[in-house]
Coordinates of C-alpha atoms in Angstrom, one line a residue:
X742 CA 103.8 60.2 185.5
X743 CA 105.7 58.8 188.4
X744 CA 104.3 61.2 190.9
X745 CA 100.7 60.3 190.1
X746 CA 98.8 60.3 193.4
X747 CA 95.3 59.2 194.2
X748 CA 92.8 60.0 196.8
X749 CA 90.0 57.6 196.7
X750 CA 86.9 57.9 198.9
X751 CA 85.9 54.8 200.7
X752 CA 82.2 54.3 201.7
X753 CA 83.3 53.6 205.3
X754 CA 84.1 57.3 205.8
X755 CA 87.9 57.1 205.1
X756 CA 89.9 58.4 202.2
X757 CA 92.7 56.3 200.5
X758 CA 95.8 58.3 199.7
X759 CA 98.1 56.5 197.3
X760 CA 101.7 56.3 198.7
X761 CA 104.1 58.4 196.7
X762 CA 107.2 56.9 195.2
X763 CA 110.2 56.5 197.6
X764 CA 111.5 58.3 199.5
X765 CA 108.4 60.4 200.0
X766 CA 105.7 57.8 200.4
X767 CA 107.6 55.6 202.9
X768 CA 108.5 58.8 204.8
X769 CA 104.9 59.8 205.1
X770 CA 103.8 56.3 206.1
X771 CA 106.6 56.2 208.7
X772 CA 105.4 59.5 210.1
X773 CA 101.8 58.3 210.5
X774 CA 103.0 55.0 212.0
X775 CA 105.2 56.9 214.6
X776 CA 102.5 59.3 215.6
X777 CA 99.7 56.7 215.8
X778 CA 101.8 53.9 217.3
X779 CA 99.6 52.2 219.9
X780 CA 102.6 52.1 222.3
X781 CA 103.3 55.8 221.9
X782 CA 103.6 57.6 225.2
X783 CA 105.3 60.8 224.0
X784 CA 102.9 63.6 225.0
X785 CA 104.0 65.8 222.1
X786 CA 103.1 63.1 219.5
X787 CA 99.9 62.2 221.4
X788 CA 98.8 65.9 221.2
X789 CA 99.8 66.1 217.6
X790 CA 97.1 63.5 216.8
X791 CA 94.4 66.1 217.5
X792 CA 95.6 68.2 214.6
X793 CA 95.9 65.3 212.0
X794 CA 93.3 63.3 210.2
X795 CA 92.9 60.0 212.0
X796 CA 95.1 57.2 210.6
X797 CA 93.8 53.7 210.0
X798 CA 97.0 52.0 208.7
X799 CA 97.6 51.1 205.0
X800 CA 95.4 49.3 202.5
X801 CA 96.0 47.7 199.2
X802 CA 93.4 46.7 196.6
X803 CA 93.1 42.9 196.3
X804 CA 93.6 43.4 192.5
X805 CA 96.9 45.3 192.9
X806 CA 98.6 44.2 196.2
X807 CA 101.7 46.3 195.4
X808 CA 99.7 49.5 195.4
X809 CA 99.8 50.9 198.9
X810 CA 97.3 53.5 200.2
X811 CA 97.2 55.3 203.5
X812 CA 93.8 55.0 205.0
X813 CA 92.8 58.3 206.5
X814 CA 89.8 60.0 208.1
X815 CA 87.8 62.0 205.6
X816 CA 87.8 65.4 207.4
X817 CA 85.0 66.7 205.1
X818 CA 82.6 63.9 205.7
X819 CA 80.5 65.4 208.5
X820 CA 79.8 68.6 206.5
X821 CA 76.8 69.1 204.3
X822 CA 78.3 71.8 202.0
X823 CA 82.0 71.7 202.9
X824 CA 84.1 74.7 202.0
X825 CA 87.7 73.6 201.7
X826 CA 91.0 75.3 201.4
X827 CA 94.5 73.8 201.3
X828 CA 97.3 76.1 202.5
X829 CA 101.0 75.0 202.3
X830 CA 102.8 76.3 205.4
X831 CA 106.5 77.3 206.0
X832 CA 109.1 79.6 204.5
X833 CA 110.7 76.8 202.5
X834 CA 108.8 74.2 200.5
X835 CA 111.9 72.1 199.9
X836 CA 113.5 69.9 202.6
X837 CA 117.1 70.0 204.0
X838 CA 118.1 67.2 201.7
X839 CA 116.8 68.7 198.5
X840 CA 119.2 69.0 195.5
X841 CA 120.1 72.5 194.2
X842 CA 117.8 71.7 191.2
X843 CA 114.9 70.9 193.4
X844 CA 115.4 74.0 195.5
X845 CA 115.5 76.1 192.4
X846 CA 112.3 74.5 191.1
X847 CA 110.4 75.0 194.4
X848 CA 111.6 78.6 194.9
X849 CA 110.7 79.6 191.3
X850 CA 107.2 78.1 191.8
X851 CA 106.5 80.7 194.5
X852 CA 109.3 83.1 195.2
X853 CA 107.3 84.8 198.0
X854 CA 107.2 81.7 200.2
X855 CA 110.1 83.0 202.3
X856 CA 108.4 86.3 202.9
X857 CA 104.8 85.3 203.3
X858 CA 105.3 81.9 204.9
X859 CA 102.4 80.2 203.3
X860 CA 100.8 79.5 199.9
X861 CA 97.1 78.8 199.0
X862 CA 97.2 75.6 197.0
X863 CA 93.5 75.6 196.2
X864 CA 90.0 76.3 197.5
X865 CA 86.4 75.4 197.0
X866 CA 83.7 77.7 198.3
X867 CA 80.0 77.2 198.5
X868 CA 77.9 80.1 197.2
X869 CA 74.5 80.0 198.8
X870 CA 72.7 82.1 196.2
X871 CA 73.6 79.9 193.3
X872 CA 73.8 76.7 195.3
X873 CA 77.1 76.0 193.6
X874 CA 80.8 75.8 194.3
X875 CA 83.5 78.2 193.1
X876 CA 86.9 76.6 192.9
X877 CA 90.4 78.1 192.6
X878 CA 93.5 76.1 191.7
X879 CA 97.1 76.5 192.6
X880 CA 97.7 79.2 190.0
X881 CA 95.3 81.4 192.0
X882 CA 97.5 81.1 195.2
X883 CA 100.7 81.7 193.3
X884 CA 99.3 84.9 191.9
X885 CA 98.9 86.4 195.4
X886 CA 101.4 88.9 196.6
X887 CA 102.0 90.5 200.0
X888 CA 99.5 93.2 199.0
X889 CA 96.8 90.9 197.7
X890 CA 97.1 87.8 200.0
X891 CA 94.6 89.2 202.4
X892 CA 91.9 89.6 199.8
X893 CA 93.0 86.3 198.3
X894 CA 92.3 84.5 201.6
X895 CA 89.1 86.4 202.4
X896 CA 87.6 85.0 199.2
X897 CA 87.5 81.6 200.9
X898 CA 85.3 82.9 203.7
X899 CA 82.8 84.8 201.4
X900 CA 79.7 82.9 200.5
X901 CA 78.2 85.4 198.0
X902 CA 76.3 87.3 200.6
X903 CA 78.7 88.2 203.3
X904 CA 82.0 87.4 205.0
X905 CA 81.7 84.3 207.3
X906 CA 83.4 86.0 210.3
X907 CA 82.4 83.1 212.5
X908 CA 84.4 80.7 210.4
X909 CA 87.4 83.0 210.3
X910 CA 87.4 83.5 214.1
X911 CA 87.1 79.7 214.7
X912 CA 89.9 79.1 212.2
X913 CA 92.2 81.5 214.0
X914 CA 91.5 79.7 217.3
X915 CA 92.4 76.3 215.7
X916 CA 95.6 77.6 214.1
X917 CA 96.6 79.1 217.5
X918 CA 96.4 75.7 219.1
X919 CA 98.6 74.2 216.4
X920 CA 101.0 77.2 216.8
X921 CA 101.2 76.4 220.6
X922 CA 102.1 72.8 219.7
X923 CA 104.9 74.0 217.4
X924 CA 106.2 76.4 220.1
X925 CA 106.5 73.5 222.5
X926 CA 108.3 70.9 220.4
X927 CA 111.8 70.5 219.0
X928 CA 111.7 67.0 217.5
X929 CA 110.0 67.4 214.1
X930 CA 110.4 69.8 211.2
X931 CA 107.8 70.0 208.5
X932 CA 108.4 71.0 204.9
X933 CA 105.8 71.3 202.0
X934 CA 103.1 70.3 204.5
X935 CA 99.7 71.8 204.4
X936 CA 96.8 72.9 206.6
X937 CA 93.4 71.8 205.4
X938 CA 90.6 74.2 206.3
X939 CA 87.0 73.0 206.2
X940 CA 83.9 74.9 207.3
X941 CA 80.2 74.4 206.7
X942 CA 78.9 76.3 203.8
X943 CA 75.3 75.8 205.1
X944 CA 76.2 76.4 208.7
X945 CA 73.8 75.2 211.4
X946 CA 73.4 78.7 212.7
X947 CA 72.0 79.7 209.3
X948 CA 69.6 76.8 209.0
X949 CA 68.4 77.4 212.6
X950 CA 67.7 81.0 211.7
X951 CA 66.4 80.2 208.3
X952 CA 63.7 77.9 209.7
X953 CA 62.4 80.9 211.7
X954 CA 61.9 82.7 208.4
X955 CA 60.4 79.5 206.9
X956 CA 63.2 79.1 204.4
X957 CA 64.7 75.9 205.5
X958 CA 63.3 72.5 204.6
X959 CA 64.2 68.9 205.5
X960 CA 65.6 66.8 202.7
X961 CA 67.9 63.8 202.5
X962 CA 71.4 64.5 201.4
X963 CA 73.8 61.7 200.4
X964 CA 77.1 61.8 202.1
X965 CA 80.6 61.9 200.8
X966 CA 81.1 60.7 197.3
X967 CA 77.5 59.8 197.1
X968 CA 76.5 63.5 196.8
X969 CA 75.4 63.5 193.2
X970 CA 77.9 60.8 192.3
X971 CA 80.6 63.4 192.4
X972 CA 84.3 62.9 192.4
X973 CA 86.8 64.1 194.9
X974 CA 90.1 65.4 193.7
X975 CA 93.1 66.1 195.7
X976 CA 96.9 66.4 195.8
X977 CA 97.9 67.3 192.3
X978 CA 96.6 64.4 190.5
X979 CA 93.6 62.2 190.7
X980 CA 90.7 60.7 191.5
X981 CA 87.5 59.2 192.7
X982 CA 84.4 58.7 191.6
X983 CA 80.9 57.4 192.1
X984 CA 79.9 54.5 194.3
X985 CA 77.7 52.0 192.5
X986 CA 74.7 50.3 194.1
X987 CA 76.7 47.2 195.2
X988 CA 79.3 49.2 197.0
X989 CA 81.9 49.0 194.4
X990 CA 84.1 52.0 193.8
X991 CA 85.2 53.0 190.4
X992 CA 88.3 55.2 190.3
X993 CA 89.7 57.1 187.4
X994 CA 93.2 58.5 187.3
X995 CA 94.1 61.6 185.5
X996 CA 97.1 63.9 185.2
X997 CA 97.8 67.3 186.6
X998 CA 94.7 68.0 188.6
X999 CA 95.1 70.7 191.2
X1000 CA 96.2 69.9 194.7
X1001 CA 93.0 70.2 196.7
X1002 CA 89.6 68.8 197.1
X1003 CA 87.2 69.8 194.3
X1004 CA 84.1 68.2 192.9
X1005 CA 83.3 67.4 189.3
X1006 CA 80.3 65.7 187.8
X1007 CA 80.5 61.9 187.3
X1008 CA 80.4 62.4 183.5
X1009 CA 83.9 63.6 183.9
X1010 CA 85.1 60.2 185.1
X1011 CA 83.4 58.5 182.2
X1012 CA 85.7 60.3 179.8
X1013 CA 88.9 58.8 181.2
X1014 CA 90.3 55.7 179.7
X1015 CA 92.3 54.4 182.6
X1016 CA 89.7 52.9 184.9
X1017 CA 90.4 50.6 187.7
X1018 CA 87.8 49.0 190.0
X1019 CA 88.4 48.5 193.7
X1020 CA 86.0 46.2 195.5
X1021 CA 85.1 47.4 198.9
X1022 CA 82.8 46.0 201.5
X1023 CA 79.1 46.6 200.9
X1024 CA 77.5 49.6 202.5
X1025 CA 74.1 49.5 204.2
X1026 CA 71.7 51.5 202.1
X1027 CA 70.5 53.6 205.0
X1028 CA 74.0 54.6 206.1
X1029 CA 74.3 56.4 202.7
X1030 CA 71.7 59.0 203.5
X1031 CA 71.3 61.4 206.3
X1032 CA 68.6 63.9 206.7
X1033 CA 69.7 67.4 207.0
X1034 CA 68.4 70.9 206.8
X1035 CA 69.2 72.8 203.7
X1036 CA 67.9 75.5 201.5
X1037 CA 66.3 74.5 198.2
X1038 CA 66.8 76.5 195.0
X1039 CA 63.2 77.7 194.7
X1040 CA 63.5 79.6 197.9
X1041 CA 66.5 81.5 196.7
X1042 CA 64.8 83.9 194.4
X1043 CA 62.8 87.2 194.4
X1044 CA 62.6 89.1 197.6
X1045 CA 64.0 86.3 199.8
X1046 CA 67.6 87.5 199.1
X1047 CA 67.6 90.6 201.3
X1048 CA 66.1 88.5 204.1
X1049 CA 68.7 85.9 203.7
X1050 CA 71.4 88.4 203.8
X1051 CA 70.1 89.6 207.1
X1052 CA 70.2 86.1 208.5
X1053 CA 73.7 85.4 207.3
X1054 CA 75.3 88.7 208.3
X1055 CA 73.6 89.4 211.6
X1056 CA 73.5 86.2 213.4
X1057 CA 73.4 86.5 217.2
X1058 CA 76.9 85.9 218.8
X1059 CA 75.8 82.9 220.8
X1060 CA 75.0 81.1 217.5
X1061 CA 78.0 82.4 215.7
X1062 CA 80.6 80.9 218.1
X1063 CA 79.6 77.4 217.3
X1064 CA 81.0 77.6 213.8
X1065 CA 81.6 74.2 212.4
X1066 CA 85.3 74.4 211.4
X1067 CA 88.1 71.9 211.0
X1068 CA 91.8 72.8 210.6
X1069 CA 94.0 69.8 210.1
X1070 CA 97.6 69.3 209.2
X1071 CA 98.1 67.1 206.1
X1072 CA 100.9 66.0 203.6
X1073 CA 103.9 64.6 205.5
X1074 CA 106.2 63.4 202.7
X1075 CA 108.8 65.9 204.0
X1076 CA 108.8 65.6 207.8
X1077 CA 112.2 65.2 209.4
X1078 CA 113.6 64.6 212.9
X1079 CA 115.1 67.8 214.3
X1080 CA 116.5 69.2 217.5
X1081 CA 115.3 72.8 217.0
X1082 CA 112.0 74.5 216.8
X1083 CA 110.5 74.6 213.3
X1084 CA 110.9 78.3 212.8
X1085 CA 109.8 78.4 209.2
X1086 CA 106.5 76.7 210.0
X1087 CA 106.0 78.9 213.0
X1088 CA 106.6 82.0 210.9
X1089 CA 104.0 80.9 208.4
X1090 CA 101.4 80.1 211.1
X1091 CA 101.9 83.5 212.7
X1092 CA 101.6 85.4 209.4
X1093 CA 98.5 83.4 208.5
X1094 CA 96.9 84.3 211.8
X1095 CA 97.9 88.0 211.2
X1096 CA 96.3 88.0 207.8
X1097 CA 93.1 86.3 209.1
X1098 CA 92.9 88.7 212.0
X1099 CA 93.2 91.6 209.5
X1100 CA 90.3 90.3 207.5
X1101 CA 88.3 90.1 210.7
X1102 CA 89.2 93.6 211.9
X1103 CA 88.2 95.3 208.7

């Protein structure tokens, strides 16, 4: 599978995204190099950095010097229970140089792209009651119509108790900033590019309130791929795995996985035959753990539930507004120089804001 992509999680807090075959991979690398050029003094590109994952150049494993990976910030790293959604933005998911065949293929994948202006590629939502994640793959997003897209997106903000209106409001604000950037630039057009949404499934506001009702409890939580030795999956096809004691990363590659972050137990990686090992620098043991407040399973039974619901759904506004939310642009294999506004992307952003606002207002 020529388009096999990998996202590997590095213990230093970055992710490694394998470069796609030409022309896509080199185009994405060129885009990051241009935006993050240390000599860059274009105010538009400098502002754009705020909406991207940080870029740390490229990296190749010593064992396979011809494999190139983009080294990017792991936007999910600071979250305890990250809820993640990947939404492709724009009215066309094919670029201006696409063949008739490619256009046909892209349009048939989701004929409503032109009308809706965005497509949910996947999501992973933390459900507090069961202390587990619910995931949806790209078939979920493609099943959404103009009538059902609102409910389809609201699913991402529902934690099993109530709608996280704080996270929706914060998301709208972040998208509006990105929209402003698009309204003010005419040098780049983005096709088949996504917004990555991340919010805290165990938001601080909740744990603050929960401690008042003696529900919260301190316990160490491993960060990143160390949480339960899980694997991170992303961008159609791959991925990582569990870090061993000595800081080695084992990666397994698999076909056809859905294009978004999702976690699977490490047993999953053991079943795959194509294993490669990447040596990475050792990690201080104490960097691997951070203490954070979270709710343990034994508290989530019996008559605690109604109390919890109160806490989640009726938080004071001053706590709500500090919702821990990230919205970042990702996937730049189809970014092209332009001399016009990116109307397709702008249309998609505006419609996404409208849908989110509708969810809030109801």
